Short mmCIF file of C-alpha atoms in Angstrom, two decimals:
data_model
loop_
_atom_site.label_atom_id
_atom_site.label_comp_id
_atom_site.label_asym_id
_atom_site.label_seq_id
_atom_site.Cartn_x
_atom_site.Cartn_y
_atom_site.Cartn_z
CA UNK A 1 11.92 34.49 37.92
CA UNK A 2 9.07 32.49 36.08
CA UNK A 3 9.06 29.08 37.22
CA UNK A 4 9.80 26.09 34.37
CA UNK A 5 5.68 25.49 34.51
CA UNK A 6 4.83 29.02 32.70
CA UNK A 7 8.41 29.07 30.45
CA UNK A 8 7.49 29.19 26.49
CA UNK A 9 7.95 25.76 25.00
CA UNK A 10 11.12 25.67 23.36
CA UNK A 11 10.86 25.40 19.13
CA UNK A 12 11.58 22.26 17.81
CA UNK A 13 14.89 20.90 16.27
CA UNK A 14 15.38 21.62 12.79
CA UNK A 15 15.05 18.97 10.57
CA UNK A 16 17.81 18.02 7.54
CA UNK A 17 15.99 14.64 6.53
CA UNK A 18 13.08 13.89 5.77
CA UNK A 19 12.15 10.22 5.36
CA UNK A 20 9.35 8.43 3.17
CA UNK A 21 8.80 4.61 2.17
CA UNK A 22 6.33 3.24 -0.48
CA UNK A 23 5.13 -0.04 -1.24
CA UNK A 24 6.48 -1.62 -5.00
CA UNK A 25 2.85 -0.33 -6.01
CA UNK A 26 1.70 2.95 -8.11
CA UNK A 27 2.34 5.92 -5.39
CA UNK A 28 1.84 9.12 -5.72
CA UNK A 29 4.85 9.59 -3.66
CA UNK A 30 6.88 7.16 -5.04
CA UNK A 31 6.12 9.18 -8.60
CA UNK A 32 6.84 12.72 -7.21
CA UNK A 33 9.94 11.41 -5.47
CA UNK A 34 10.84 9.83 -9.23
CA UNK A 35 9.84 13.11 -11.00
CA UNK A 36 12.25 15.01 -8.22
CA UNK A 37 9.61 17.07 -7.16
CA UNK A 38 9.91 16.19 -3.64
CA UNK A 39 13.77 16.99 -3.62
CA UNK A 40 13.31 20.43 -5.49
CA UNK A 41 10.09 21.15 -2.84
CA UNK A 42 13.09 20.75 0.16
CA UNK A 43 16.25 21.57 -1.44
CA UNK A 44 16.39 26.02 -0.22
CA UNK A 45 15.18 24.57 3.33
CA UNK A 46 18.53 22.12 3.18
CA UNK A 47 16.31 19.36 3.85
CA UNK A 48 17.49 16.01 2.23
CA UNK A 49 14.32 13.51 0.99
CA UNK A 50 15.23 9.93 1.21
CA UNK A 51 14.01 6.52 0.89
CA UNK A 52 13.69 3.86 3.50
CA UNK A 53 14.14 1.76 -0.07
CA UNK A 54 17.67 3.27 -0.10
CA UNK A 55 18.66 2.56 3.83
CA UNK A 56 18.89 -0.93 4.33
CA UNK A 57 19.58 -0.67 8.00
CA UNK A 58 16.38 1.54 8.40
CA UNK A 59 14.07 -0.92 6.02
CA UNK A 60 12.32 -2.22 9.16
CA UNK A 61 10.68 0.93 9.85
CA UNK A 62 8.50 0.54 6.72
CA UNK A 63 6.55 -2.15 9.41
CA UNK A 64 6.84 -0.58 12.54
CA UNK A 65 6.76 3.37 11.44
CA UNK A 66 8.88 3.83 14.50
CA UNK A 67 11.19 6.71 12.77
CA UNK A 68 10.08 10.10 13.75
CA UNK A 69 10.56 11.74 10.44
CA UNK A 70 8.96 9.37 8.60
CA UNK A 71 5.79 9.29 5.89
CA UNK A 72 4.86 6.07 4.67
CA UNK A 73 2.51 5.50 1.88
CA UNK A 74 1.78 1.33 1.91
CA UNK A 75 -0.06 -1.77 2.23
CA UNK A 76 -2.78 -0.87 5.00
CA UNK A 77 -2.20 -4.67 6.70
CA UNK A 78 1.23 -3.02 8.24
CA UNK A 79 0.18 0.18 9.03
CA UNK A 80 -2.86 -0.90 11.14
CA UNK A 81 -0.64 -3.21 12.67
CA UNK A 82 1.59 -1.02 13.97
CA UNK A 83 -0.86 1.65 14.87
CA UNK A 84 -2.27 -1.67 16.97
CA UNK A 85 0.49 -2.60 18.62
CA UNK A 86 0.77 1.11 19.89
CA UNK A 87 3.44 2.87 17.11
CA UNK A 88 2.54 7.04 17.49
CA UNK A 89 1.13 7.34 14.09
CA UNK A 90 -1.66 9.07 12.21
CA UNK A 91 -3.39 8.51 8.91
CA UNK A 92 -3.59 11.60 6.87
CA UNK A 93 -4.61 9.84 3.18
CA UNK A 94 -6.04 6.58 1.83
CA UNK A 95 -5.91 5.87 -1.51
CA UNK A 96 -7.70 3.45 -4.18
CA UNK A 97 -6.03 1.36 -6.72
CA UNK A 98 -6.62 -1.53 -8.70
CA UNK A 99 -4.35 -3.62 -9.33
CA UNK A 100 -4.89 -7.07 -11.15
CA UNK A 101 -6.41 -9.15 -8.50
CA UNK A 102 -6.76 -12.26 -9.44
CA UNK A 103 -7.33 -16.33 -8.25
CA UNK A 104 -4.59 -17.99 -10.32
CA UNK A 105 -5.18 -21.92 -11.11
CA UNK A 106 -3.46 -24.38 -13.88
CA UNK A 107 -5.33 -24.60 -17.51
CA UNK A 108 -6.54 -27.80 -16.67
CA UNK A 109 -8.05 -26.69 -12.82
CA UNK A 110 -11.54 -26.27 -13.82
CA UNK A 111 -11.75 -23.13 -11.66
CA UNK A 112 -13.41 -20.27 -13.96
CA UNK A 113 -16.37 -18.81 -11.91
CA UNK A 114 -16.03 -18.35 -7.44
CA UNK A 115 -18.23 -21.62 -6.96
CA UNK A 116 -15.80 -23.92 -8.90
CA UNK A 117 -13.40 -23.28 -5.45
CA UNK A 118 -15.37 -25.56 -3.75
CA UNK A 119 -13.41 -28.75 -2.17
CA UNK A 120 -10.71 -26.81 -3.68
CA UNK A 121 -7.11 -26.74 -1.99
CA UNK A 122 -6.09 -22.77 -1.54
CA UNK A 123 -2.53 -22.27 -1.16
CA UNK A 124 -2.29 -19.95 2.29
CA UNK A 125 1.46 -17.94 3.01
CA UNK A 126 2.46 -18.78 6.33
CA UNK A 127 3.02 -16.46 9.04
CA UNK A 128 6.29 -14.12 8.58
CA UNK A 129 9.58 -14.24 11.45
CA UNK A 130 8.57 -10.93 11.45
CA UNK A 131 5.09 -11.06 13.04
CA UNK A 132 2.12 -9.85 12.31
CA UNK A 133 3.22 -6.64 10.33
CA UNK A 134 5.10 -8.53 8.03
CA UNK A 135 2.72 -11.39 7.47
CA UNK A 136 0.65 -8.94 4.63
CA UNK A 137 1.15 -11.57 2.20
CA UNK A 138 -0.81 -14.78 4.10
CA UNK A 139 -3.09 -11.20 5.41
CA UNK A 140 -3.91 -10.60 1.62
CA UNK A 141 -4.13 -14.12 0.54
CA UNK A 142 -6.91 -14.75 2.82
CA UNK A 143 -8.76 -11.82 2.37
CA UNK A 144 -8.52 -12.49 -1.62
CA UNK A 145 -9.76 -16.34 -0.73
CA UNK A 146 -12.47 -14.57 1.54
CA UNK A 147 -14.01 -12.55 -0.91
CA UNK A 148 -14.26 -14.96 -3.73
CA UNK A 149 -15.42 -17.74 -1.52
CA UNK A 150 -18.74 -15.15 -0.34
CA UNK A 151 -19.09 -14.24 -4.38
CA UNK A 152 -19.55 -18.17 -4.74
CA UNK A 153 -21.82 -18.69 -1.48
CA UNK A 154 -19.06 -20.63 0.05
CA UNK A 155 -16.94 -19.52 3.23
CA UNK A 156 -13.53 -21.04 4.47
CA UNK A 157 -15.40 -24.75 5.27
CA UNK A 158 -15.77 -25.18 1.80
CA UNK A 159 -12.08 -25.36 0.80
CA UNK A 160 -8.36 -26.55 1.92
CA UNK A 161 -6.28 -23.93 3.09
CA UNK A 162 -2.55 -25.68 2.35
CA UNK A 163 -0.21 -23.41 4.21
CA UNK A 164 3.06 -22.88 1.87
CA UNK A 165 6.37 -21.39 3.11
CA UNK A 166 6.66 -17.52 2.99
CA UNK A 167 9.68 -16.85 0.10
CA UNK A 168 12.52 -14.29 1.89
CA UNK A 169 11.87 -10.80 1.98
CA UNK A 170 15.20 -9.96 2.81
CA UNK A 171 15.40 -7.74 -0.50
CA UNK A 172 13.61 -4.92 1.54
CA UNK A 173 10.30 -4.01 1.08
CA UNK A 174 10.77 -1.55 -2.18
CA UNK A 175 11.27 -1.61 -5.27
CA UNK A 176 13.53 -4.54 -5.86
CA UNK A 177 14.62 -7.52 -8.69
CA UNK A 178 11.19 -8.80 -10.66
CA UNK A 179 12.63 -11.91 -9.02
CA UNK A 180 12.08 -10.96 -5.92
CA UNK A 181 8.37 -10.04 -5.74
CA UNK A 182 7.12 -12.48 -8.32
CA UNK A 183 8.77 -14.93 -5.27
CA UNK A 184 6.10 -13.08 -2.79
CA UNK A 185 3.60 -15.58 -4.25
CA UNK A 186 5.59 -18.61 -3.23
CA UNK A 187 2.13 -20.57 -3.61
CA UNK A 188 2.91 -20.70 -7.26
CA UNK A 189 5.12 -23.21 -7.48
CA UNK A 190 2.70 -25.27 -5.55
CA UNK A 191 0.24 -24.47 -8.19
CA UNK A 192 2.50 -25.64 -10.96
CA UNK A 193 3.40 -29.04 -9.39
CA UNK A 194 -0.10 -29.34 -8.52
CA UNK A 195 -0.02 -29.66 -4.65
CA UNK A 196 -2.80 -26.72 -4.83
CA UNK A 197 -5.34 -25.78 -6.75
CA UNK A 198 -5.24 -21.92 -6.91
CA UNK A 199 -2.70 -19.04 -5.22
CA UNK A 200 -4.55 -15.55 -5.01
CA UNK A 201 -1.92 -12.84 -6.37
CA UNK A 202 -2.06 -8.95 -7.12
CA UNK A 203 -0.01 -6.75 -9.38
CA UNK A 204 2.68 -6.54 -12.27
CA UNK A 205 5.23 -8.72 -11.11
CA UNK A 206 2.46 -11.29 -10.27
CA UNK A 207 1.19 -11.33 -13.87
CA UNK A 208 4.22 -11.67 -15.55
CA UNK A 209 5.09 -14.16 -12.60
CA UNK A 210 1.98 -16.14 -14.13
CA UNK A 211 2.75 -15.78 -17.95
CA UNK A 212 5.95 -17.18 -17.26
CA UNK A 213 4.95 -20.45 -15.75
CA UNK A 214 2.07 -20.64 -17.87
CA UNK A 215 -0.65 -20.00 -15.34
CA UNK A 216 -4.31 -18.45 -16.28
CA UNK A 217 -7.21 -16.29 -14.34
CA UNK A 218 -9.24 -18.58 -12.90
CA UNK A 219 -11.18 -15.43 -10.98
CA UNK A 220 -10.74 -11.68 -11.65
CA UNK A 221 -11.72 -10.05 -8.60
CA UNK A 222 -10.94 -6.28 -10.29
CA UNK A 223 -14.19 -7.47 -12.68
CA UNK A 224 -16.53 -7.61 -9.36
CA UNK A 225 -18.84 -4.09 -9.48
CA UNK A 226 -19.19 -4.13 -5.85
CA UNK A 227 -15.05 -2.10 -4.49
CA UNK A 228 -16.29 -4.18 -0.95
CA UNK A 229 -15.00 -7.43 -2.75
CA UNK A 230 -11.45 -6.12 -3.57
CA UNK A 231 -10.99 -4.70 -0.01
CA UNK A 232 -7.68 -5.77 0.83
CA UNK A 233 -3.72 -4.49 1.74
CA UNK A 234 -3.61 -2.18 -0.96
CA UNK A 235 -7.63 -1.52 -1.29
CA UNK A 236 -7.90 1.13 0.33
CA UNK A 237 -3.92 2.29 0.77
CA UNK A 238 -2.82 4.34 3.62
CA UNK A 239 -0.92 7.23 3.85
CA UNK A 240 0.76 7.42 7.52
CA UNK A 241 3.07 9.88 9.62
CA UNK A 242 4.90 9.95 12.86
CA UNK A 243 3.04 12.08 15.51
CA UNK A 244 5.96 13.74 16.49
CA UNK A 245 6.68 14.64 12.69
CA UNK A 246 3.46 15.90 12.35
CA UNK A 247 3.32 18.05 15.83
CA UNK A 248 7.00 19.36 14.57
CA UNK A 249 7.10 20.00 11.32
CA UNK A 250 2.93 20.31 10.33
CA UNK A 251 4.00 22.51 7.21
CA UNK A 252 6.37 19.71 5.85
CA UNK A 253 3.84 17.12 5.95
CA UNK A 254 1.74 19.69 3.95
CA UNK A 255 4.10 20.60 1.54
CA UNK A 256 4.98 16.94 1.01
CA UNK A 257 1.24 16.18 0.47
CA UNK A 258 0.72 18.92 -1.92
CA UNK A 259 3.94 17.49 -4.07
CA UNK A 260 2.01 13.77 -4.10
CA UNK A 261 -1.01 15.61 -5.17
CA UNK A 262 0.33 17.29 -8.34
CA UNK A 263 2.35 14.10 -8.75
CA UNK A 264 -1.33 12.37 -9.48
CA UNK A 265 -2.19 15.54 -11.66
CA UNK A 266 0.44 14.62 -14.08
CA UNK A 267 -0.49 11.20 -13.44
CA UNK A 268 -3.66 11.68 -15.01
CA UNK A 269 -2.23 13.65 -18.23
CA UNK A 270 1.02 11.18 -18.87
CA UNK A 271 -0.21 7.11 -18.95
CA UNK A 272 2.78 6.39 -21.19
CA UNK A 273 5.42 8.11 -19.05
CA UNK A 274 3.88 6.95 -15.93
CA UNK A 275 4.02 3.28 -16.82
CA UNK A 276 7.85 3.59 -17.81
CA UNK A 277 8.32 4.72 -13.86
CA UNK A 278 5.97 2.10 -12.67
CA UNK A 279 7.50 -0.68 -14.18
CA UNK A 280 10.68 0.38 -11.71
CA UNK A 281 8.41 1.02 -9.15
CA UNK A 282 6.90 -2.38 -8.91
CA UNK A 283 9.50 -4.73 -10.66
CA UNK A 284 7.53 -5.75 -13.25
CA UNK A 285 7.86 -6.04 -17.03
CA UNK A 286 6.20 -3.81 -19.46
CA UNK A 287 3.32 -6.52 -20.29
CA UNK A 288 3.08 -7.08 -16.76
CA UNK A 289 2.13 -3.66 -15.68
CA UNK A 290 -0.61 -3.34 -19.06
CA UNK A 291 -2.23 -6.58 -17.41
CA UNK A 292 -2.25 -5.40 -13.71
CA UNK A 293 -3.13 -2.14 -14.06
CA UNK A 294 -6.40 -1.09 -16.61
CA UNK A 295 -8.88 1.32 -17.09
CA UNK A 296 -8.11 4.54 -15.81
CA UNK A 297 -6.11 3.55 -13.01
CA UNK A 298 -3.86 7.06 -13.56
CA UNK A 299 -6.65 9.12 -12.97
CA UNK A 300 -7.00 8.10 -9.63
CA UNK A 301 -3.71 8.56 -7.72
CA UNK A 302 -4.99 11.11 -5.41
CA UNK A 303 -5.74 10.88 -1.90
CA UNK A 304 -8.61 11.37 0.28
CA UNK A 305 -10.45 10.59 3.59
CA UNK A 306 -13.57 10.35 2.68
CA UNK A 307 -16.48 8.59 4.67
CA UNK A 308 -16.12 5.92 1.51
CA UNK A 309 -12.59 5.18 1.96
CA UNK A 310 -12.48 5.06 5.51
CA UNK A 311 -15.69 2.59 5.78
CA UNK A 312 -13.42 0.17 3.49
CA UNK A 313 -10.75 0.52 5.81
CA UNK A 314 -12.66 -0.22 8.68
CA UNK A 315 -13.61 -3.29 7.23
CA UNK A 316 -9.93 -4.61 6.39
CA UNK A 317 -9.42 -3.95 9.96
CA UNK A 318 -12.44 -6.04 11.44
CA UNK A 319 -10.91 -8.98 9.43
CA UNK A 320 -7.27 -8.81 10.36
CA UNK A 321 -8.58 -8.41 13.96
CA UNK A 322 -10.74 -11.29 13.57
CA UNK A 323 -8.10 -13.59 12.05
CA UNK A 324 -5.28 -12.59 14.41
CA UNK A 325 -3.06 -9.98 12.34
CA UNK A 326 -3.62 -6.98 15.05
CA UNK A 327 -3.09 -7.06 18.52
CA UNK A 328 -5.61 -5.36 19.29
CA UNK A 329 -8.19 -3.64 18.12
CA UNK A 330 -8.70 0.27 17.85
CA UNK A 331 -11.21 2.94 16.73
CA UNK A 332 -9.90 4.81 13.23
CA UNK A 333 -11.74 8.41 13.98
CA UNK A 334 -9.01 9.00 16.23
CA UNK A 335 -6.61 7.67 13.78
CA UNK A 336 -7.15 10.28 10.78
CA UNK A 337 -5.98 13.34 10.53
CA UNK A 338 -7.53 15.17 7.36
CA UNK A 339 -5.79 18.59 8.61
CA UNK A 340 -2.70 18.42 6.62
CA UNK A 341 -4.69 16.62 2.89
CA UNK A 342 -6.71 19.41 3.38
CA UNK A 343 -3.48 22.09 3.70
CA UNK A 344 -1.93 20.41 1.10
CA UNK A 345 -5.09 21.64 -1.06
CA UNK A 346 -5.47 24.95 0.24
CA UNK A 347 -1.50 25.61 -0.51
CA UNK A 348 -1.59 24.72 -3.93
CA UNK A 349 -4.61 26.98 -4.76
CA UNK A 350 -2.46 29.90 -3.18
CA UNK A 351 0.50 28.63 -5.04
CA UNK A 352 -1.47 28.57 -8.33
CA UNK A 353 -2.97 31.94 -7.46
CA UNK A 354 0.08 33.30 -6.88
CA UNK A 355 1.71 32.55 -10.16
CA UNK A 356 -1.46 33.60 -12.41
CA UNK A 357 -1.41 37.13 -10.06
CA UNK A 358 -4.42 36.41 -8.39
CA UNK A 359 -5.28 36.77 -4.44
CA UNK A 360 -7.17 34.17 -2.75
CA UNK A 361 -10.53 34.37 -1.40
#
């Protein structure tokens, strides 16, 4: 009789659900999930794709990625601290998107080039009742404050950091009321009354946030060249999974990779369409998301590891370590995971092989 040591591991439990949670950004999860690519990719394996955007009870697990069949595509300031404070996860994506930003200040302020911030007071979020995970907003506020003070030769002796109340979050961290995340920034009604002299901001809601109380650019951080000034929560953006989803279930993870990677195809082929969906996505007005995101932000949805990416991360997680956002610190080689992004790539070739009749290499 073999002995329980040499027995053949038993499989895994099927899985009927199969959970995913995006920031109120541009995803391309969030659009494959609104295209319902993801649900048709699932649907003849009976596996249902929801949104921790859609489970109240659950939203918590956007911070501490503690549900096993969960992929989260997000702010990097939560991810790395969870993965910190020990949560089983591993990053298989980061992605790159700007997104409008900015140093707001009053007409009046004087504030037009990163030097003018000097004796300056800086409105600062204060910490969250949710810890260090859901502090991202005072987390991106003083990395935005950071990176303009260097551009202007100044550092944080130079200026007044006024810490402001953080606004309630109990909307959930997804797409939610324009309300609601133009009230992230509760700095700027500080700014208005003139208690402070500038409130760093990103995104739609944020700009049409500003239009409507009459606030101006003081500093565009998307116009530095140098990507190393605009590292922040959503600069570079992680994709993350549960280790146990991805020891379980490896050829789900793939298969909903290689869904968010045609999702960015048709990204890149469909601005107007896309900005319908990402004005639900993110809250924001029409005007709003014109303002926050420019260029050819479409064409860049996809994600990657590479050596670029991952540097930028690195450095967003020197400073939260340095200014008390992780618990501790970690190396992020044994953090990625490029095995399933590359899958994903390999599976769509075979798919697109197979319906022009051709055989792989």
């Amino acid at each position: 009789m073999p002995n329980a040591a040499s027995a053949p591991a038993s499989p895994p439990p099927p899985l009927d659900r199969l959970w995913f949670t995006r920031c109120p950004v541009p995803t391309a999860s969030g659009l494959a999930y609104k295209l319902g690519w993801l649900q048709q990719e699932f649907a003849a394996d009976g596996i249902r794709v929801d949104t921790l955007q859609d489970a109240r009870e659950l939203g918590r697990h956007h911070y501490d990625h503690e549900l096993p069949g969960l992929i989260r595509e997000g702010g990097n300031v939560p991810a790395l601290a969870a993965r910190a404070a020990g949560s089983p996860t591993r990053l298989i994506g980061l992605t790159w998107i700007e997104e409008w930003q900015t140093i707001l200040v009053r007409r009046d302020a004087g504030i037009s080039r990163p030097a003018d911030l000097k004796g300056k007071r800086l409105a600062l979020p204060a910490w969250s009742e949710a810890g260090r995970p859901g502090s991202f907003v005072r987390a991106m506020s003083l990395h935005g404050y950071s990176s303009a003070l260097k551009l202007g030769g100044l550092d944080f002796d130079d200026v007044q950091l006024v810490e402001v109340p953080l606004a309630s979050l109990d909307d959930g961290p997804g797409p939610a009321r324009i309300d609601h995340l133009q009230r992230l920034w509760s700095g700027l009604d500080y700014l208005v009354r003139g208690e402070v002299d500038a409130v760093y901001v990103k995104g739609g809601a944020a700009a049409d946030a500003a239009r409507r109380l009459g606030l101006v650019v003081g500093i565009d951080l998307d116009l530095i060249a140098a990507p190393r000034y605009r590292i922040n929560n959503g600069t570079p953006r992680p994709i993350t999974v549960h280790q146990r989803l991805l020891d379980e279930h490896f050829d789900l993870v793939v298969r909903f990779l290689a869904q968010t990677l045609l999702a960015a195809d048709w990204a890149r082929d469909n601005l107007g369409p896309l900005r319908a969906i990402l004005a639900e996505e993110t809250a924001s007005e029409q005007a709003g998301i014109e303002q926050a995101y420019r260029g050819d932000f479409h064409a860049s949805l996809h994600p990657d590891l590479s050596a670029e990416r991952l540097e930028y991360l690195a450095l967003q997680k020197n400073f939260l370590y340095r200014h008390g956002f992780l618990e501790r610190d970690f190396e992020l080689a044994g953090w990625a995971d490029p095995r399933p992004l590359q899958a994903a790539h390999e599976l769509i070739a075979r798919r697109h092989g197979a319906r022009l009749g051709v055989t792989p290499a």
